[in-house]
Amino acid sequence: MSQYRTFTAADAVEYARQFGGVADLVDSLEVGDGNLNLVFKIFDTKGISRIIIKQALPYVRCVGESWPLTLDRARIEAEVLNIHGQFCPEHTVKILHYDPQLAVMVMEDLSSLAIWRGEQVKGVDYPQAAAQLGEYLAKTLFHTSDFFQHPHQKKADVARFTNPELCDITEELFFNEPYEVHERNGYPRALEPLVASLRTDDALRLNVAALKHRFLSNAEALLHGDVHSGSIFVGDNTLKVIDAEFGYYGPIGFDVGSALGNLLLNYCALPGLLVPREAADAREKRLNDVRRLWRRFSERFLALAAENSRDRALAYPGYGDAFMRKIWQDTLGFCGTELIRRTVGMSQVADIKEIDDETMKIECVRQAITLGRTLILAAHQIDDIDALIARVRQNG
Ligand code: ADP
Ligand code: MG
């Protein structure tokens, strides 16, 4: 059994040689631009990156040792990706090896692809990506749900993926801090009146409470837990999801809402990122992405429910549609909380950070916050994807 130690660049190369299944690995570079972990690219003799080594640190990297965090997140990440890879290999990064003691995983290298968020910030369109993400969500969430899992296996997996420490971060950052005066919040000062109005909006706070309650108690499927465009690689007709350390059994609408929320954040940010005509064009493409993602997700999930459900009660004709209506409502609400937590809260996104013009940035953030609020408050009046898109257009 290996004892935990933090990898050096040389350790990472040695480990990749042992478990990567690739010859001639000679060099490595730490590239973790994420907030939590070490990530090494391992290069061959030609200088081409071939393998990724990711190691969890016993604390939150972007904060330091004052914020300890369980190493068990590496096990959760590797095992969630292995399960998702079993049901949707085409859109899940491949885990080649992992060691729970070292909190290390050896992964397929996706360096030939690009992170979707960066591409959206530049206005580069990947017309197939949204449908592929919808496919990933439908397959992974359906097959880990009660529709498909054996009831004993499902209950064992709920326990295996409890993930209390990482869920605690989500519970605070999504559902508490943006609606409180909190030192970790990070919105522009000019928006203080708008943000203050969130704190005192009873209807909003009650709906956020209900969403948090569902996050805490609805063990519907094995979620990725943090599906945002910074955790998605895209290329020509390719999409791969990485970074599932926030995975746990939760409400399906949380994953779908997070995914849609990040597309809508980009929609709100585009006027600050591109010149007006390009921004208008990119915004239409983003709305198409929103439509395609939801359509593919819901159609594929319903088809799987009709054809592959193993639970006899849940397979009863019509139940899939009834459940999809609930997922839609949850999706809208969680999408709204993603828009607010990424603008008011601690975890800001490049789409907003990269807006140079301060006045424009404030306007884009204002739009994201008001859209988020609308989705949380008016979820029950937004019946379908076209109604959502109409609301987004109304918002500005
Ligand atoms: P964290 O969990 O710390 O946020 P991520 O899993 O998001 O770490 O990885 C951080 C960065 O490392 C990514 O943004 C990406 O640039 C790079 N990276 C991670 N996994 C891969 C991979 N499989 N292939 C290529 N680059 C990767
Ligand atoms: Mg991460």
CSV table of N, CA, C and O and ligand atoms in Angstrom, one decimal, residues 31-37 39 41 52 54 77 93 107-111 115 230-231 233 242-243 245, ligand 1:
chain,number,residue,atom,x,y,z
A,31,VAL,N,0.3,21.9,-14.7
A,31,VAL,CA,-0.6,22.9,-15.4
A,31,VAL,C,-1.9,23.2,-14.7
A,31,VAL,O,-2.8,23.8,-15.2
A,32,GLY,N,-2.0,22.7,-13.4
A,32,GLY,CA,-3.3,22.9,-12.7
A,32,GLY,C,-3.7,24.3,-12.6
A,32,GLY,O,-3.3,25.1,-11.8
A,33,ASP,N,-4.6,24.7,-13.6
A,33,ASP,CA,-5.2,26.0,-13.5
A,33,ASP,C,-6.5,26.0,-12.7
A,33,ASP,O,-7.1,27.0,-12.5
A,34,GLY,N,-6.8,24.8,-12.2
A,34,GLY,CA,-8.0,24.6,-11.4
A,34,GLY,C,-7.8,25.2,-10.0
A,34,GLY,O,-6.7,25.7,-9.7
A,35,ASN,N,-8.8,25.0,-9.2
A,35,ASN,CA,-8.7,25.6,-7.9
A,35,ASN,C,-8.3,24.6,-6.8
A,35,ASN,O,-8.0,25.1,-5.7
A,36,LEU,N,-8.3,23.4,-7.1
A,36,LEU,CA,-8.1,22.4,-6.0
A,36,LEU,C,-6.9,21.5,-6.0
A,36,LEU,O,-6.4,21.2,-5.0
A,37,ASN,N,-6.5,21.1,-7.2
A,37,ASN,CA,-5.6,19.9,-7.3
A,37,ASN,C,-4.3,20.2,-8.1
A,37,ASN,O,-4.2,21.2,-8.8
A,39,VAL,N,-2.2,19.1,-11.3
A,39,VAL,CA,-2.3,18.4,-12.6
A,39,VAL,C,-1.0,18.5,-13.4
A,39,VAL,O,-0.5,19.6,-13.6
A,41,LYS,N,1.1,17.4,-16.9
A,41,LYS,CA,1.1,16.9,-18.2
A,41,LYS,C,2.4,16.1,-18.3
A,41,LYS,O,3.5,16.7,-18.0
A,52,ILE,N,-2.0,12.4,-18.5
A,52,ILE,CA,-2.2,13.4,-17.4
A,52,ILE,C,-2.2,12.7,-16.1
A,52,ILE,O,-2.8,11.6,-15.9
A,54,LYS,N,-3.2,13.5,-12.2
A,54,LYS,CA,-3.9,14.5,-11.3
A,54,LYS,C,-3.8,14.0,-9.9
A,54,LYS,O,-4.2,12.8,-9.6
A,77,GLU,N,-13.7,11.1,-7.6
A,77,GLU,CA,-13.6,11.5,-9.0
A,77,GLU,C,-13.3,10.3,-10.0
A,77,GLU,O,-14.0,10.2,-11.0
A,93,VAL,N,-13.8,11.4,-20.0
A,93,VAL,CA,-12.4,11.2,-20.0
A,93,VAL,C,-12.0,9.8,-19.5
A,93,VAL,O,-12.7,9.3,-18.5
A,107,MET,N,-4.6,9.7,-16.3
A,107,MET,CA,-5.8,9.9,-17.3
A,107,MET,C,-5.3,10.0,-18.7
A,107,MET,O,-4.2,10.5,-19.0
A,108,GLU,N,-6.3,9.8,-19.6
A,108,GLU,CA,-6.1,10.1,-21.0
A,108,GLU,C,-5.8,11.6,-21.1
A,108,GLU,O,-6.4,12.4,-20.5
A,109,ASP,N,-4.9,11.9,-22.0
A,109,ASP,CA,-4.5,13.3,-22.3
A,109,ASP,C,-5.4,13.9,-23.4
A,109,ASP,O,-5.5,13.3,-24.5
A,110,LEU,N,-6.1,15.0,-23.0
A,110,LEU,CA,-7.0,15.6,-24.0
A,110,LEU,C,-6.4,16.9,-24.5
A,110,LEU,O,-7.1,17.8,-25.0
A,111,SER,N,-5.1,17.0,-24.5
A,111,SER,CA,-4.5,18.3,-24.8
A,111,SER,C,-4.7,18.7,-26.3
A,111,SER,O,-4.5,19.9,-26.6
A,115,ILE,N,-10.6,23.6,-24.1
A,115,ILE,CA,-11.7,23.8,-23.0
A,115,ILE,C,-12.8,24.6,-23.6
A,115,ILE,O,-12.5,25.7,-24.2
A,230,GLY,N,-15.9,24.9,-18.2
A,230,GLY,CA,-14.4,24.8,-17.9
A,230,GLY,C,-14.0,23.3,-17.6
A,230,GLY,O,-12.8,23.1,-17.5
A,231,SER,N,-15.0,22.4,-17.5
A,231,SER,CA,-14.6,21.0,-17.2
A,231,SER,C,-15.0,20.2,-18.4
A,231,SER,O,-15.2,19.0,-18.3
A,233,PHE,N,-13.9,19.4,-22.5
A,233,PHE,CA,-13.1,19.6,-23.7
A,233,PHE,C,-13.9,19.4,-24.9
A,233,PHE,O,-14.7,18.5,-25.0
A,242,ILE,N,-14.5,16.1,-17.9
A,242,ILE,CA,-13.4,15.8,-16.9
A,242,ILE,C,-13.9,16.2,-15.5
A,242,ILE,O,-15.0,16.8,-15.4
A,243,ASP,N,-13.1,16.0,-14.5
A,243,ASP,CA,-13.2,16.7,-13.2
A,243,ASP,C,-14.5,16.4,-12.4
A,243,ASP,O,-15.3,17.4,-12.2
A,245,GLU,N,-15.0,15.5,-9.2
A,245,GLU,CA,-14.7,15.2,-7.8
A,245,GLU,C,-15.9,15.7,-6.9
A,245,GLU,O,-16.0,15.3,-5.7
B,1,ADP,P1,-9.3,20.9,-10.6
B,1,ADP,O1,-10.1,19.8,-10.1
B,1,ADP,O2,-8.2,21.3,-9.7
B,1,ADP,O3,-10.2,22.1,-11.0
B,1,ADP,P2,-9.2,20.1,-13.4
B,1,ADP,O4,-9.5,18.7,-13.4
B,1,ADP,O5,-10.2,21.1,-13.7
B,1,ADP,O6,-8.6,20.4,-11.9
B,1,ADP,O7,-7.9,20.3,-14.2
B,1,ADP,C1,-7.2,21.6,-14.3
B,1,ADP,C2,-6.7,21.8,-15.7
B,1,ADP,O8,-5.7,20.8,-16.0
B,1,ADP,C3,-7.7,21.8,-16.7
B,1,ADP,O9,-8.4,23.0,-16.9
B,1,ADP,C4,-6.9,21.4,-18.0
B,1,ADP,O10,-6.3,22.6,-18.5
B,1,ADP,C5,-5.9,20.5,-17.4
B,1,ADP,N1,-6.4,19.1,-17.5
B,1,ADP,C6,-7.0,18.3,-16.6
B,1,ADP,N2,-7.4,17.1,-17.1
B,1,ADP,C7,-6.8,17.1,-18.4
B,1,ADP,C8,-6.8,16.0,-19.4
B,1,ADP,N3,-7.3,14.8,-19.2
B,1,ADP,N4,-6.2,16.4,-20.6
B,1,ADP,C9,-5.6,17.6,-20.7
B,1,ADP,N5,-5.6,18.6,-19.8
B,1,ADP,C10,-6.2,18.3,-18.6
